[in-house]
Amino acid sequence: MPVPDQDLTDLRLLAAFAHPDDEGFGAGGTLAMLVARGARVTLVCGTNGDVGEISDPSLATPETLSQVRQQELLSAMEVTGVSDVRFLNYRDSGMAGTADNQNPHCLHQADAAVVAQTLADIIREVQPRVVVTHDPSGGYGHPDHQAMCRHTTEAFKLAGSTSSGGSAVGQSRAEWQPEYLYYVCFPRSNFQRMWQTMVEMDITPPFASQDIDLVGTPDEEVTAVVDVGPYVDTKIASLNCHRTQIDPKGPFSQLPQEMMREIMAKEYYALIEPADMGPGTDLLARF
């Protein structure tokens, strides 16, 4: 049973996502809620979003987009209330099969051990109780989302291992090891509902080239649904800071506002660790 206005001043959470704006739709309300209740939140962004769309040419060029998107994320987190933002500064990998996916500086091509150890060092420094990242599907199969899931999952394990090296020499294992690992979920039924509405409104869905029955997280994998209704306005204001990525004529912008607010009022998670769930184990399910 959710606890209204629960004091969370003793809670530390680290969220690790691939691009500026990834934090917004799937977890933006949760981050705002946690900060409002006193939790200490750290956001790690794997790439600078170098090859994202540019909604308005006056906002950025391909050469400046990475710097612009970093600033957009900082602005978004000012709205959300997250002051600790870390950039890993890898290049955006683009989608599978593109030339960007083969760039040696992109996250997809990065040494997995190096990325995981970097994340583990941040976890050891921040010492969060909860770690949140993408799910293995990456929502819609983005290689960077999938990479951040793999690297963060490995970092979760490394941070509690005395044999993994890193910079946290002399601390005890208990101080290093987070308690909870969650994947952010985009339930498949939500994608299908939005896709069907777009088709009915003669809007070309953004996943038109994919099998919509395979996009998103299977609904049965969701373990926690967080009601972020009171924070939807903050969530939307934060998302709107990512101006280069918001196309006012894009498919999501054309969906009915009431429908989008309803969808955004709930956020979904899968509890990965601890794997042996007992009654009351799922922390986010209690919010």
PDB file of N, CA and C in Angstrom, residues 8 20 34 39 41 51 60 63 80 85 90 96 111 113 117 126-127 130 170 173 195 225 232 236 270 282:
ATOM      1  N   LEU A   8      11.569  10.507   2.609  1.00  0.00           N
ATOM      2  CA  LEU A   8      12.592   9.660   1.994  1.00  0.00           C
ATOM      3  C   LEU A   8      13.981  10.274   2.111  1.00  0.00           C
ATOM      4  N   PRO A  20      20.487  12.131 -23.009  1.00  0.00           N
ATOM      5  CA  PRO A  20      19.666  13.195 -22.441  1.00  0.00           C
ATOM      6  C   PRO A  20      18.239  13.053 -22.974  1.00  0.00           C
ATOM      7  N   LEU A  34      10.672  11.479  -5.738  1.00  0.00           N
ATOM      8  CA  LEU A  34      11.708  11.147  -4.776  1.00  0.00           C
ATOM      9  C   LEU A  34      12.391  12.400  -4.245  1.00  0.00           C
ATOM     10  N   ALA A  39      14.680  12.505  -1.027  1.00  0.00           N
ATOM     11  CA  ALA A  39      15.691  11.537  -1.445  1.00  0.00           C
ATOM     12  C   ALA A  39      16.831  12.233  -2.176  1.00  0.00           C
ATOM     13  N   VAL A  41      19.215  11.981  -5.247  1.00  0.00           N
ATOM     14  CA  VAL A  41      19.188  11.310  -6.552  1.00  0.00           C
ATOM     15  C   VAL A  41      20.401  11.728  -7.370  1.00  0.00           C
ATOM     16  N   VAL A  51      23.673  12.160 -32.139  1.00  0.00           N
ATOM     17  CA  VAL A  51      23.016  11.912 -33.424  1.00  0.00           C
ATOM     18  C   VAL A  51      21.495  11.904 -33.294  1.00  0.00           C
ATOM     19  N   ALA A  60      20.218  23.999 -32.752  1.00  0.00           N
ATOM     20  CA  ALA A  60      21.502  23.302 -32.747  1.00  0.00           C
ATOM     21  C   ALA A  60      21.874  22.912 -34.162  1.00  0.00           C
ATOM     22  N   GLU A  63      27.018  19.611 -35.322  1.00  0.00           N
ATOM     23  CA  GLU A  63      28.293  19.800 -34.634  1.00  0.00           C
ATOM     24  C   GLU A  63      28.117  20.263 -33.184  1.00  0.00           C
ATOM     25  N   THR A  80      13.298  19.159 -12.363  1.00  0.00           N
ATOM     26  CA  THR A  80      12.994  17.963 -11.577  1.00  0.00           C
ATOM     27  C   THR A  80      13.516  18.079 -10.152  1.00  0.00           C
ATOM     28  N   VAL A  85      24.301  15.438 -11.544  1.00  0.00           N
ATOM     29  CA  VAL A  85      24.196  14.882 -12.896  1.00  0.00           C
ATOM     30  C   VAL A  85      25.601  14.578 -13.398  1.00  0.00           C
ATOM     31  N   TYR A  90      30.255   9.427 -23.768  1.00  0.00           N
ATOM     32  CA  TYR A  90      30.395   8.610 -24.971  1.00  0.00           C
ATOM     33  C   TYR A  90      29.568   9.208 -26.095  1.00  0.00           C
ATOM     34  N   ALA A  96      20.916   0.459 -34.729  1.00  0.00           N
ATOM     35  CA  ALA A  96      21.659  -0.673 -35.289  1.00  0.00           C
ATOM     36  C   ALA A  96      21.667  -0.609 -36.810  1.00  0.00           C
ATOM     37  N   ASP A 111      34.577  -0.290 -24.545  1.00  0.00           N
ATOM     38  CA  ASP A 111      35.009  -1.458 -23.777  1.00  0.00           C
ATOM     39  C   ASP A 111      34.034  -1.660 -22.619  1.00  0.00           C
ATOM     40  N   ALA A 113      34.043  -3.551 -20.031  1.00  0.00           N
ATOM     41  CA  ALA A 113      34.635  -3.597 -18.691  1.00  0.00           C
ATOM     42  C   ALA A 113      34.933  -2.199 -18.174  1.00  0.00           C
ATOM     43  N   GLN A 117      33.101  -0.541 -14.938  1.00  0.00           N
ATOM     44  CA  GLN A 117      33.923  -0.136 -13.793  1.00  0.00           C
ATOM     45  C   GLN A 117      33.724   1.340 -13.468  1.00  0.00           C
ATOM     46  N   VAL A 126      28.655   7.315  -4.508  1.00  0.00           N
ATOM     47  CA  VAL A 126      27.336   7.817  -4.124  1.00  0.00           C
ATOM     48  C   VAL A 126      26.687   6.929  -3.065  1.00  0.00           C
ATOM     49  N   GLN A 127      26.978   5.628  -3.127  1.00  0.00           N
ATOM     50  CA  GLN A 127      26.424   4.617  -2.225  1.00  0.00           C
ATOM     51  C   GLN A 127      24.886   4.654  -2.193  1.00  0.00           C
ATOM     52  N   VAL A 130      19.304   2.243  -4.162  1.00  0.00           N
ATOM     53  CA  VAL A 130      18.553   1.820  -5.336  1.00  0.00           C
ATOM     54  C   VAL A 130      19.289   2.260  -6.599  1.00  0.00           C
ATOM     55  N   GLY A 170      39.367   0.267   0.867  1.00  0.00           N
ATOM     56  CA  GLY A 170      39.253   0.408   2.300  1.00  0.00           C
ATOM     57  C   GLY A 170      37.838   0.448   2.832  1.00  0.00           C
ATOM     58  N   ARG A 173      32.285  -4.123   2.148  1.00  0.00           N
ATOM     59  CA  ARG A 173      31.388  -4.556   1.075  1.00  0.00           C
ATOM     60  C   ARG A 173      29.976  -4.034   1.294  1.00  0.00           C
ATOM     61  N   TRP A 195       0.047   3.111 -30.475  1.00  0.00           N
ATOM     62  CA  TRP A 195       0.170   2.784 -31.898  1.00  0.00           C
ATOM     63  C   TRP A 195      -1.213   2.709 -32.540  1.00  0.00           C
ATOM     64  N   VAL A 225       4.232  -0.529 -10.162  1.00  0.00           N
ATOM     65  CA  VAL A 225       3.609   0.581 -10.880  1.00  0.00           C
ATOM     66  C   VAL A 225       3.560   1.761  -9.917  1.00  0.00           C
ATOM     67  N   VAL A 232       2.960  14.959 -12.645  1.00  0.00           N
ATOM     68  CA  VAL A 232       2.911  14.964 -14.107  1.00  0.00           C
ATOM     69  C   VAL A 232       3.294  16.330 -14.669  1.00  0.00           C
ATOM     70  N   ILE A 236       6.276  16.876 -17.282  1.00  0.00           N
ATOM     71  CA  ILE A 236       6.101  17.488 -18.601  1.00  0.00           C
ATOM     72  C   ILE A 236       7.014  18.694 -18.756  1.00  0.00           C
ATOM     73  N   ALA A 270      10.626  -3.131 -13.250  1.00  0.00           N
ATOM     74  CA  ALA A 270      10.827  -4.548 -12.959  1.00  0.00           C
ATOM     75  C   ALA A 270      11.943  -4.659 -11.940  1.00  0.00           C
ATOM     76  N   ASP A 282       9.530  -5.378  -2.748  1.00  0.00           N
ATOM     77  CA  ASP A 282       9.568  -4.444  -3.874  1.00  0.00           C
ATOM     78  C   ASP A 282       9.393  -3.016  -3.373  1.00  0.00           C
TER      79      ASP A 282
END
